Short mmCIF file of C-alpha atoms in Angstrom, two decimals:
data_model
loop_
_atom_site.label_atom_id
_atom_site.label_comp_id
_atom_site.label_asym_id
_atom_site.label_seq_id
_atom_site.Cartn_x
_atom_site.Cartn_y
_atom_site.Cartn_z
CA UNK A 1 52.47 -167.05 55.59
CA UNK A 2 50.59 -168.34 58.45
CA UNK A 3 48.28 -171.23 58.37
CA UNK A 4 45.30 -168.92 58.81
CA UNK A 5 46.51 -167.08 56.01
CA UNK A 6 46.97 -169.94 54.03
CA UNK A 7 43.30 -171.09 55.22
CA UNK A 8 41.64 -167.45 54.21
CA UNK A 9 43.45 -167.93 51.10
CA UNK A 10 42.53 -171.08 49.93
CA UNK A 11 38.64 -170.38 50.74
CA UNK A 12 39.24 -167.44 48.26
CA UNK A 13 39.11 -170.43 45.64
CA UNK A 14 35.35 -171.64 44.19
CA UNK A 15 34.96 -174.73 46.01
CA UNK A 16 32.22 -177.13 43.96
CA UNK A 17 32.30 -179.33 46.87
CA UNK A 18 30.30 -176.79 48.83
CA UNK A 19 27.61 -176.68 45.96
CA UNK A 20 27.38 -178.61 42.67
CA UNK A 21 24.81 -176.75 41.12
CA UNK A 22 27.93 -174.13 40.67
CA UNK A 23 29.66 -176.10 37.81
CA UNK A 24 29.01 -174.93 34.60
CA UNK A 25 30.17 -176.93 31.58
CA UNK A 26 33.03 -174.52 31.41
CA UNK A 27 33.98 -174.70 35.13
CA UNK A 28 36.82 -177.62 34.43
CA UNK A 29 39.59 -176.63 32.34
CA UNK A 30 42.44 -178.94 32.40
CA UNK A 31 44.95 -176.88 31.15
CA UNK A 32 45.10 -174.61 33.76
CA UNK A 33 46.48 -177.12 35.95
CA UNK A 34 48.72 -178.15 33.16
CA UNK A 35 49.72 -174.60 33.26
CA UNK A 36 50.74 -174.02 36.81
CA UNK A 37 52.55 -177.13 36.89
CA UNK A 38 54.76 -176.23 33.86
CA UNK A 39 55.39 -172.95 35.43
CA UNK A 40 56.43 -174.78 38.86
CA UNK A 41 58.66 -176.85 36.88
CA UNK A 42 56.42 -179.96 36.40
CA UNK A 43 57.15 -181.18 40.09
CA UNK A 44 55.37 -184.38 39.17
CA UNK A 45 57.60 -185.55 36.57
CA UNK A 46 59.89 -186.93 39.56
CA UNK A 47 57.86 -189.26 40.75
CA UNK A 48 56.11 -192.38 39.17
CA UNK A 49 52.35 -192.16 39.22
CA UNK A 50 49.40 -194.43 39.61
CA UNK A 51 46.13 -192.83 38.94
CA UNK A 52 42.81 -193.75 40.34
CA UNK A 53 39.33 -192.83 39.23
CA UNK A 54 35.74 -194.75 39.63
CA UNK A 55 32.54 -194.33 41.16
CA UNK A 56 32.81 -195.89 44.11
CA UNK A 57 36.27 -197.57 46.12
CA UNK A 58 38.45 -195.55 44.68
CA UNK A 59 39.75 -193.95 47.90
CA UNK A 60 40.05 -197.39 49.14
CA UNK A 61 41.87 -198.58 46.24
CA UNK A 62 44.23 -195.50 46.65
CA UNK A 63 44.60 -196.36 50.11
CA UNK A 64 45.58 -200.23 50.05
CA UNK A 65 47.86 -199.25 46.91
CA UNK A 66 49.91 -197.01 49.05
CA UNK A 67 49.81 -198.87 52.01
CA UNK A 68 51.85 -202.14 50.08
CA UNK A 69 53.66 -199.89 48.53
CA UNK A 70 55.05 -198.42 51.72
CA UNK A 71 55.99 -201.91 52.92
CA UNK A 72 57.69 -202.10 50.36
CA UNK A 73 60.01 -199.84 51.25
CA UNK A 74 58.81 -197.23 48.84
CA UNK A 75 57.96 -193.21 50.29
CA UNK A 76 54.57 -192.56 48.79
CA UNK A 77 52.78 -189.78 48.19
CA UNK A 78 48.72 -189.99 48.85
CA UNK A 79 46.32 -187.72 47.08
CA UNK A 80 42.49 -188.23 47.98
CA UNK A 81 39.31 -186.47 48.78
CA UNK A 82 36.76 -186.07 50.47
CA UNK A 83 38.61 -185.80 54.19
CA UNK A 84 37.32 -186.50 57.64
CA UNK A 85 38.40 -183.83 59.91
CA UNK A 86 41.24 -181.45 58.12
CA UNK A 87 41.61 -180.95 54.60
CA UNK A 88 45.27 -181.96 55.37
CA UNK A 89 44.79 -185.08 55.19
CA UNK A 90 44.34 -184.95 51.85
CA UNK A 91 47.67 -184.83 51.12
CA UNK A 92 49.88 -187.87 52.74
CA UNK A 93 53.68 -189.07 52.48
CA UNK A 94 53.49 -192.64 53.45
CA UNK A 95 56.91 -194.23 54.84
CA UNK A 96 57.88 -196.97 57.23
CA UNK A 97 59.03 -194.10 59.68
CA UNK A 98 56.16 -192.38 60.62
CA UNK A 99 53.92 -193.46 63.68
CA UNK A 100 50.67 -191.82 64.67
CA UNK A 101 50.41 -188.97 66.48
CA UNK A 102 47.88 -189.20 69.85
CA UNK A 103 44.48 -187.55 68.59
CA UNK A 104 46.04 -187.72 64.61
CA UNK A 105 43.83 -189.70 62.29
CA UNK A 106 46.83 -190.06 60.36
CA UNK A 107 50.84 -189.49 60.92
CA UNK A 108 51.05 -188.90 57.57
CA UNK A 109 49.57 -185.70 56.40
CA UNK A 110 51.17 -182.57 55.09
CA UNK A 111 51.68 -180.21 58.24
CA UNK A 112 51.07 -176.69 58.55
CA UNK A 113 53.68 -175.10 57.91
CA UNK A 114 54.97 -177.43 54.62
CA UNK A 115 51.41 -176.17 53.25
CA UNK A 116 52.47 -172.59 54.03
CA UNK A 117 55.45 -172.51 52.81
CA UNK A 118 54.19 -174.33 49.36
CA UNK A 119 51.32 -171.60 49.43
CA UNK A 120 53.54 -168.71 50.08
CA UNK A 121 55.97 -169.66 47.19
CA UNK A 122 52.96 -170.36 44.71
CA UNK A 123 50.62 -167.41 45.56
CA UNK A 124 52.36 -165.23 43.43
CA UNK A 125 52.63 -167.31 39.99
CA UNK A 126 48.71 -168.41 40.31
CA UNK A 127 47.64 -164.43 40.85
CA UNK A 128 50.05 -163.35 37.83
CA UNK A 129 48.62 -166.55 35.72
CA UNK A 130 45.70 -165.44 36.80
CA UNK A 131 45.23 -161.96 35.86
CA UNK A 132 47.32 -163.23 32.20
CA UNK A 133 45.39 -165.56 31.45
CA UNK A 134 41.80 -163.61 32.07
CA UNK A 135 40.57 -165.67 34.89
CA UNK A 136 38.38 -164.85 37.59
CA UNK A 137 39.59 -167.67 40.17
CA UNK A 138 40.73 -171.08 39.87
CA UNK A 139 39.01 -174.05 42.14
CA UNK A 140 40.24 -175.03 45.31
CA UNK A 141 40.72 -178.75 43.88
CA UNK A 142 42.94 -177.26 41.26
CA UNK A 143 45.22 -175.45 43.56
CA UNK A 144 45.36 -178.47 46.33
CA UNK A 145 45.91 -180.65 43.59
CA UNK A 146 48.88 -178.51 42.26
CA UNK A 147 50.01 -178.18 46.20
CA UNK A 148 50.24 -182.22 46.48
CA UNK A 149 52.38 -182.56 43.42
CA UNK A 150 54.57 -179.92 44.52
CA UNK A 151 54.58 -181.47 48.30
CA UNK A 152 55.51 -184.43 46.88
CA UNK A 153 58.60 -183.57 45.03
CA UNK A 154 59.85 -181.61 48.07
CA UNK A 155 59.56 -185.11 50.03
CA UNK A 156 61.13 -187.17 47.42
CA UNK A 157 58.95 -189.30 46.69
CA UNK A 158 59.45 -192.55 44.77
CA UNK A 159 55.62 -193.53 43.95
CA UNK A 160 52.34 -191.03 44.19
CA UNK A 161 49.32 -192.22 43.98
CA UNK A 162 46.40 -190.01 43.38
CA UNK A 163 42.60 -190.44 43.37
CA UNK A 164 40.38 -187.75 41.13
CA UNK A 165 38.16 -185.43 42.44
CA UNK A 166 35.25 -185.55 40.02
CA UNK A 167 35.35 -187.60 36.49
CA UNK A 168 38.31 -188.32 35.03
CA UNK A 169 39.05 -186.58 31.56
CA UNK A 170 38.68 -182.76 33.00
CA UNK A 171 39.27 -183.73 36.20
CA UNK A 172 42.54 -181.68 37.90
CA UNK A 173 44.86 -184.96 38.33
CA UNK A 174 44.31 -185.08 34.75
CA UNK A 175 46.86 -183.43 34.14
CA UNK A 176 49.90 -185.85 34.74
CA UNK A 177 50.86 -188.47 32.92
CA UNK A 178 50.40 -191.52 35.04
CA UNK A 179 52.39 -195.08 34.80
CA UNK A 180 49.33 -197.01 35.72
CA UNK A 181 45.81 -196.36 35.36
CA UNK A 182 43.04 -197.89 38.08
CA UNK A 183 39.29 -197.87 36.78
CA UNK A 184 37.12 -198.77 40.24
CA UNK A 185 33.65 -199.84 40.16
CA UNK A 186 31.48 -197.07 37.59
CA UNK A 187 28.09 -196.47 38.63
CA UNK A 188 25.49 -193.10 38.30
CA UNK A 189 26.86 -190.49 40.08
CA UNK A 190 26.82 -186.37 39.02
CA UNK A 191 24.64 -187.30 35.93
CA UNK A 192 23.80 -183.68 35.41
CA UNK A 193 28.19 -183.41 34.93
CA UNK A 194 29.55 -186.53 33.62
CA UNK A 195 26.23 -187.82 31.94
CA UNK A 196 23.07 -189.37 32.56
CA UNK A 197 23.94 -193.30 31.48
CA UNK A 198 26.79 -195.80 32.78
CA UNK A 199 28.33 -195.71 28.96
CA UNK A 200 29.19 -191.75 29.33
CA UNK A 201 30.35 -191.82 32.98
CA UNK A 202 32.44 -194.70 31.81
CA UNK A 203 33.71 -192.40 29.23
CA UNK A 204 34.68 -189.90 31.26
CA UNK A 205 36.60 -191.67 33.95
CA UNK A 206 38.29 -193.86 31.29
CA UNK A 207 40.09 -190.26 29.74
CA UNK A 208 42.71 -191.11 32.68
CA UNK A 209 44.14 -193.90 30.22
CA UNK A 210 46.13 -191.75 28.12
CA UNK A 211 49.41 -191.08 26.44
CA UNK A 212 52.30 -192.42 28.72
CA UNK A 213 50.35 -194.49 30.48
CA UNK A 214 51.79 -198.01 30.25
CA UNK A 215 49.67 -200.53 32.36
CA UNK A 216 45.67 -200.29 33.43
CA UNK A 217 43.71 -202.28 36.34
CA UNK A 218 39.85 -202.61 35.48
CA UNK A 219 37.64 -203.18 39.13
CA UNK A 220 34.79 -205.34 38.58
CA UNK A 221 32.14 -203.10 36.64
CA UNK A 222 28.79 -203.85 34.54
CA UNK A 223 29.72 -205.13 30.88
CA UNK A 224 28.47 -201.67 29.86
CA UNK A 225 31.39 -199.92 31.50
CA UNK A 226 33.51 -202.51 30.75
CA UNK A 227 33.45 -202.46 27.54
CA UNK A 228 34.09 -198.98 26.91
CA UNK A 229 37.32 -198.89 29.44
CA UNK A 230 38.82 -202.10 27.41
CA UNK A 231 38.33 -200.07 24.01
CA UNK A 232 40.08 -196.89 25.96
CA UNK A 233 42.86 -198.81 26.81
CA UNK A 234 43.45 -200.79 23.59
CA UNK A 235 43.56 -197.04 21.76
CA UNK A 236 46.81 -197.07 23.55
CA UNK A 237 47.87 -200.81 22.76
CA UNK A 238 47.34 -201.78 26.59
CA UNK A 239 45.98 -205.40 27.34
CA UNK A 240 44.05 -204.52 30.83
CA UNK A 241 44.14 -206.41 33.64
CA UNK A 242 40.38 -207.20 35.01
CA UNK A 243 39.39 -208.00 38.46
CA UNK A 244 37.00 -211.34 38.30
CA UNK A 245 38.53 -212.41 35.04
CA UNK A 246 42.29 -211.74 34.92
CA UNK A 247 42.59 -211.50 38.90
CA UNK A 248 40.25 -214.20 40.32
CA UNK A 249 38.86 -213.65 44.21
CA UNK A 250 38.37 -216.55 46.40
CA UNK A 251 36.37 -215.76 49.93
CA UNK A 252 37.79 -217.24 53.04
CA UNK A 253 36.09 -215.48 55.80
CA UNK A 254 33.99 -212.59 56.70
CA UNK A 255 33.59 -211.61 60.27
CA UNK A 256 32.82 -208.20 62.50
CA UNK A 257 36.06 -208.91 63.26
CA UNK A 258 37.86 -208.76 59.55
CA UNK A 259 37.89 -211.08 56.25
CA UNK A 260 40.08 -213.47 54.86
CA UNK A 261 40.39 -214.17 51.18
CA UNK A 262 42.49 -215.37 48.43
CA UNK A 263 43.85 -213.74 44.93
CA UNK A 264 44.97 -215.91 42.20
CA UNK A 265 46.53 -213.27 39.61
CA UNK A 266 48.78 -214.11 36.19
CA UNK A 267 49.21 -218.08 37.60
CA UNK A 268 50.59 -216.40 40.71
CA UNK A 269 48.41 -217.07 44.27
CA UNK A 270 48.03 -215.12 47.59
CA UNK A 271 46.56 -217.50 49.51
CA UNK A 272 44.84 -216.24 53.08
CA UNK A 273 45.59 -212.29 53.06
CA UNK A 274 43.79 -210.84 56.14
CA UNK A 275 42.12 -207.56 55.96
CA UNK A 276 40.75 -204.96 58.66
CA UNK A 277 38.61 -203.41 56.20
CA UNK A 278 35.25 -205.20 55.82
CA UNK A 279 32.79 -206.30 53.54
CA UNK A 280 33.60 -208.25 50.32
CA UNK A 281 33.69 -204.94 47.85
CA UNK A 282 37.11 -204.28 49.83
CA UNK A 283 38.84 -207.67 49.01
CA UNK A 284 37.92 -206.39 45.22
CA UNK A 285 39.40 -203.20 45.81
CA UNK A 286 42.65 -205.15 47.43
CA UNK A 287 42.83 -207.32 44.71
CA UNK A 288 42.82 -204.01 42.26
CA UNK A 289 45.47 -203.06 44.67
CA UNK A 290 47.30 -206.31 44.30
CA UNK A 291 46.74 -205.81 40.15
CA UNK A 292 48.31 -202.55 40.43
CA UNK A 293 51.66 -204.45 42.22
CA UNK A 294 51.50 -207.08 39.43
CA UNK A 295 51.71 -203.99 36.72
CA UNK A 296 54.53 -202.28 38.54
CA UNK A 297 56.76 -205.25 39.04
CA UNK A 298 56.50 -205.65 35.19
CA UNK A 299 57.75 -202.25 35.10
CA UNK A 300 60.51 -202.93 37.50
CA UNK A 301 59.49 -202.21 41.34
CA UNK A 302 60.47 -204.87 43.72
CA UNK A 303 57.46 -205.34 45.69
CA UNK A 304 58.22 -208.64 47.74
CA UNK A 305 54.79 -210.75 48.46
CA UNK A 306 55.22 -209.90 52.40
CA UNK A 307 54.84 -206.38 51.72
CA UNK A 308 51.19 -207.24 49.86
CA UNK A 309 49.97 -209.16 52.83
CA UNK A 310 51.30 -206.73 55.55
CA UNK A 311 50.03 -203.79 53.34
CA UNK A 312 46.53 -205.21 52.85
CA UNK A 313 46.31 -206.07 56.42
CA UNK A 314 47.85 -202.46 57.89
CA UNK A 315 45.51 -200.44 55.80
CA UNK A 316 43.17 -197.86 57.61
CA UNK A 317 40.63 -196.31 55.81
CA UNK A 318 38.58 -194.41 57.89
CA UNK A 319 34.39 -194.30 57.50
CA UNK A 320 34.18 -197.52 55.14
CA UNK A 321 32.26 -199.54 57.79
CA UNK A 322 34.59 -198.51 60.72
CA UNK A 323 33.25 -199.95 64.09
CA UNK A 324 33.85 -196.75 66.41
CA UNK A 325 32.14 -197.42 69.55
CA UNK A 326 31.55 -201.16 70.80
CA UNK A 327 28.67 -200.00 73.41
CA UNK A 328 26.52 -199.71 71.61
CA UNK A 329 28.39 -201.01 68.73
CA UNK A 330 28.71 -197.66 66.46
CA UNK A 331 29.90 -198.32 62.37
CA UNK A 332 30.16 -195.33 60.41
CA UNK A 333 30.09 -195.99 56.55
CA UNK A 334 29.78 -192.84 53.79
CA UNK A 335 28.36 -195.09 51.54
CA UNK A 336 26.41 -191.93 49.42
CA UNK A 337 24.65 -193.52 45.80
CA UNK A 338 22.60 -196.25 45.40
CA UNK A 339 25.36 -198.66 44.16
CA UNK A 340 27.44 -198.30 47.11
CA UNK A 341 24.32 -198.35 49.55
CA UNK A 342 23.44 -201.57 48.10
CA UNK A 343 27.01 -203.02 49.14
CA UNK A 344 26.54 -201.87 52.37
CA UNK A 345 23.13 -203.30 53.17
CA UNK A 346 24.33 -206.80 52.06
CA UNK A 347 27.20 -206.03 54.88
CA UNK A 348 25.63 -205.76 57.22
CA UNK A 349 23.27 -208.09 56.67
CA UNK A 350 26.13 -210.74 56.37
CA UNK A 351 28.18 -209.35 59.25
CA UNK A 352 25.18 -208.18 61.55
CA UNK A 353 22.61 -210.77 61.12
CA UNK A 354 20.13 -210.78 64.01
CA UNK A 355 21.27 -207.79 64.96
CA UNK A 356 18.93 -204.76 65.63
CA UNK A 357 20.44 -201.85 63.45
CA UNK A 358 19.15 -198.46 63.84
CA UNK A 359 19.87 -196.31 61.12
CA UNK A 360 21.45 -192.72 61.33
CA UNK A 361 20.87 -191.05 58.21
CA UNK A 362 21.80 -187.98 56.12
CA UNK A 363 21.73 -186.75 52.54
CA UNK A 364 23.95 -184.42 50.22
CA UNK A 365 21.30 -182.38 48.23
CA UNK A 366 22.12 -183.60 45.10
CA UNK A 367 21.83 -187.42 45.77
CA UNK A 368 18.80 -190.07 44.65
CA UNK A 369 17.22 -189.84 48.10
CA UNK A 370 14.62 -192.37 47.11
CA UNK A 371 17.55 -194.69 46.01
CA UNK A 372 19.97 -195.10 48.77
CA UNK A 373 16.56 -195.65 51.24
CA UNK A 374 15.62 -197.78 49.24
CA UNK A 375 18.87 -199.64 49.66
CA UNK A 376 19.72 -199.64 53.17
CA UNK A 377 15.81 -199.76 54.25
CA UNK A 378 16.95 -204.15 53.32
CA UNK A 379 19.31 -203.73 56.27
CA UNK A 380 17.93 -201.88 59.19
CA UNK A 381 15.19 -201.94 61.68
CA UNK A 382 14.66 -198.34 62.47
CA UNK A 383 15.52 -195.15 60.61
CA UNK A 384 16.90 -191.27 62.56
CA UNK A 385 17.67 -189.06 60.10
CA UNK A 386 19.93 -186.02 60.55
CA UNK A 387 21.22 -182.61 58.90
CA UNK A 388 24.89 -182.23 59.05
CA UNK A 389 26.08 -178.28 59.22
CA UNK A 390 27.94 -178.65 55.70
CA UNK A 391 26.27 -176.45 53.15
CA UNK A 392 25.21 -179.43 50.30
CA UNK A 393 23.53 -181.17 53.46
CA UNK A 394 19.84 -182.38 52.99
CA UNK A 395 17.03 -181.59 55.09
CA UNK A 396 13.87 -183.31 54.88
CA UNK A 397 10.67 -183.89 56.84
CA UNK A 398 8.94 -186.59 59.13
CA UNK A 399 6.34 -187.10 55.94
CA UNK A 400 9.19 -187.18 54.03
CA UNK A 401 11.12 -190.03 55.29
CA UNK A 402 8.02 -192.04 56.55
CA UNK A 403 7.75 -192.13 52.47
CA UNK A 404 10.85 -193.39 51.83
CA UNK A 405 10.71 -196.21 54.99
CA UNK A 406 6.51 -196.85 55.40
CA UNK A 407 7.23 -199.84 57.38
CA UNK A 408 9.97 -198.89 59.70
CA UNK A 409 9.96 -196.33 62.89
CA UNK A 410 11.85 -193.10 61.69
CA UNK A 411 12.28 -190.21 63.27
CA UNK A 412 14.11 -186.67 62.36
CA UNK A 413 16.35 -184.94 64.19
CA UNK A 414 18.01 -181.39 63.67
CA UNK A 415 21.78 -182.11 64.04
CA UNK A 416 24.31 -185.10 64.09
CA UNK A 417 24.57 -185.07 68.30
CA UNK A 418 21.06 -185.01 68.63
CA UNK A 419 20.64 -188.28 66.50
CA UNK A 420 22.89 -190.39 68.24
CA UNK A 421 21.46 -189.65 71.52
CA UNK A 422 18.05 -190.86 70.13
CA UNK A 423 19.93 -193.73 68.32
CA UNK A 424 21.44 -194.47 71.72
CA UNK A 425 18.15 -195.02 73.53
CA UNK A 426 16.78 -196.82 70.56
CA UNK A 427 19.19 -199.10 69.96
CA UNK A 428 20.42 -200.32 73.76
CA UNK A 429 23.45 -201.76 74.58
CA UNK A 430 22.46 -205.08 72.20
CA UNK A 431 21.78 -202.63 69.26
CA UNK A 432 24.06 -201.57 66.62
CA UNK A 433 23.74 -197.52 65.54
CA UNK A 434 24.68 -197.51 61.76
CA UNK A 435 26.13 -193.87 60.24
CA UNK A 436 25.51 -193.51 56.58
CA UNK A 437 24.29 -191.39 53.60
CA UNK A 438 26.65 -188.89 53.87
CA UNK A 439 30.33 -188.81 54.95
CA UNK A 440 29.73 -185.29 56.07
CA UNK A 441 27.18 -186.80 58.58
CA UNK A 442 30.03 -189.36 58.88
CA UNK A 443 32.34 -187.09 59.63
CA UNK A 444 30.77 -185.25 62.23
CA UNK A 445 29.37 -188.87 63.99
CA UNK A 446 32.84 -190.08 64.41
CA UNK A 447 34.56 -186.92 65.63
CA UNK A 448 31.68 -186.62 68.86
CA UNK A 449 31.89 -190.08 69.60
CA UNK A 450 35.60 -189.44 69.86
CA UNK A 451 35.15 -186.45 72.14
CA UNK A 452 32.59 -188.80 74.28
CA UNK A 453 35.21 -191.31 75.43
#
């Protein structure tokens, strides 16, 4: 098979991330995963897993898990979504080996012809499950998902670490058995799938604490959600461990430049870890990271206390406040939902004070519009908003937006170049051109600033 084969093929699979208003309350059906695995020889029984699901840092979480982990000594596999560029980079081996490629946004990722090969040797069991089984055609999420685990076993991993897609309980990484279980930060998101209060989205992602699972990390989350993860876990006799109450975070420093902080966990203390990744919701999602560590030494993984700080302070994680350009200064963040909006506005307030921050702005159709304005109008000066070309992208008019900012210059433009040429001349050199709303906006931002140097 050749990779545009195994392209072609793959977009022969529903893919909900195109359009949400697709999923039916049928469309997720765990066992089918559970099915293709056990006919594949259940390639993710050789490897340990920790399992990651939440709202919002999640990916993060995933990321700064597997980045210790890796300087540790450990190969690790990497399972997250939504990508940047490739869908390859979904699917990552971390080890101390690899270096980055020039033009690679990661070393890492599965190459072409691994995914080929994978494809080529499971086409033929998912069309004959398939046609057995009655259905019309899996999701592309269920057949990556199935590719990762398999990809994983062929490398050998030790460790995988995987972040779900949507949810938790029907969600297609459901369908391992994981060692530990991470909860991140629960807020409204896809109320019209996983439900229309905190307490039922809670629910939902909490189904990833199961049978087999043997330690759980709790993020910092409203007592709503909090309360119904803790009675999850205790249904399978696990005392959780809680980030501001069992793992206690201690501020150092916050500049443009990175944070400092400290994590007191179990009596235990790293004092001064240094982080690339800013904003203070990212030394709770190391210190999630850093629970995580604290469950798998219990379970026997030697994971030395160098290998936290240099994993914590190697981690990339692209478009979670990334500074891109430094004239103008250009950060690209895909904060999406109100929650994580909110987090972002008080970053750049605390990082960016002073500052004049123009705003480049785009939706996903099914987001609170009114919401995340709402949210980052606290932070910025002027507002462009933009339409990426992926098909759940937003358009909206001049009348439109001057509603949701009445007291700020806005402006729309038709695509993501034409925005930051208008940012550009808005902002001047002095300025700082802020990318948010939508990581496919995001996406697109960072990869013509790229072409542009």
């Amino acid at each position: 098979m050749q990779y545009n084969e195994a392209k072609t093929y793959l977009d022969s699979f529903i893919n909900y991330e195109f359009d949400l208003n697709k999923v039916q309350p049928n469309s997720f059906k765990i066992d089918r995963v559970k099915d293709l695995l056990a006919l594949l020889d259940n390639p993710q029984n050789n490897y340990k897993i920790i399992h990651v699901a939440g709202s919002k840092g999640k990916g993060s979480i995933c990321a700064i898990t597997a980045s210790i982990l890796k300087e540790a000594g450990f190969t690790v596999g990497l399972y997250t979504s939504p990508h940047i560029y490739s869908f390859l980079e979904r699917i990552r081996v971390l080890d101390r080996a690899e270096t980055v490629k020039r033009g690679a946004l990661f070393a890492d990722v599965i190459n072409e012809k691994d995914l080929c090969d994978i494809l080529e040797d499971i086409k033929p069991i998912i069309e004959e499950y398939c046609i057995k089984k009655d259905i019309d055609r899996l999701s592309v999420f269920e057949v990556f998902t199935v590719i990762a685990l398999v990809h994983f076993r062929e490398r050998k991993v030790d460790l995988a670490v995987l972040e779900t897609g949507l949810g938790g309980r029907l969600d297609a990484t459901n369908a391992v058995e994981s060692l530990v279980a991470v909860i991140a930060p629960i807020s409204l998101e896809h109320t019209k799938i996983l439900g229309d209060n905190i307490k039922d989205i809670a629910r939902e992602k909490a189904a990833i604490i199961k049978e087999g699972t043997k330690g759980v990390i709790i993020a910092k989350q409203e007592q709503k959600a909090l309360d119904v993860i803790e009675k999850r876990a205790k249904e399978y006799s696990i005392d959780p461990l809680v980030v501001g109450r069992d793992i206690a975070i201690e501020l150092v420093s916050q500049e443009i430049s990175g944070q400092s902080f400290n994590v007191t966990i179990n009596e235990g203390k790293y004092l001064d870890l240094k982080m690339r990744l800013l904003g203070k919701h990212q030394a709770h999602n190391a210190a999630a990271a850093i629970g995580v560590v604290q469950a798998l030494k219990k379970f026997g993984f030697a994971i030395s206390a160098e290998a936290v700080y240099k994993g914590i302070q190697e981690c990339f994680w692209p478009g979670r406040f990334e500074i891109i350009s430094e004239e103008p200064m250009i950060i690209l963040d895909g904060a999406h939902n109100e929650a994580s909006c909110a987090i972002l506005a008080e970053t750049a307030i605390t990082l960016l004070p002073k500052k004049r921050i123009v705003l480049i702005l785009g939706f996903s159709k099914d987001k609170d519009k009114a919401a995340i304005c709402r949210q980052l109008g606290k932070a910025v000066n002027k507002v462009v908003f933009t339409k990426a070309a992926h098909p759940r992208s937003a358009q909206i008019t001049a009348e439109e937006l001057k509603g949701y900012f009445p007291d700020k210059e806005s402006f729309v433009t038709s695509n993501v170049e034409e925005a930051l040429s208008l940012a550009k001349e808005k902002a001047g050199l002095n300025g700082v051109i802020l990318v948010s709303g939508s990581l496919f906006v995001v996406s697109e931002a960072r990869k013509i600033v790229g072409e542009q140097k």
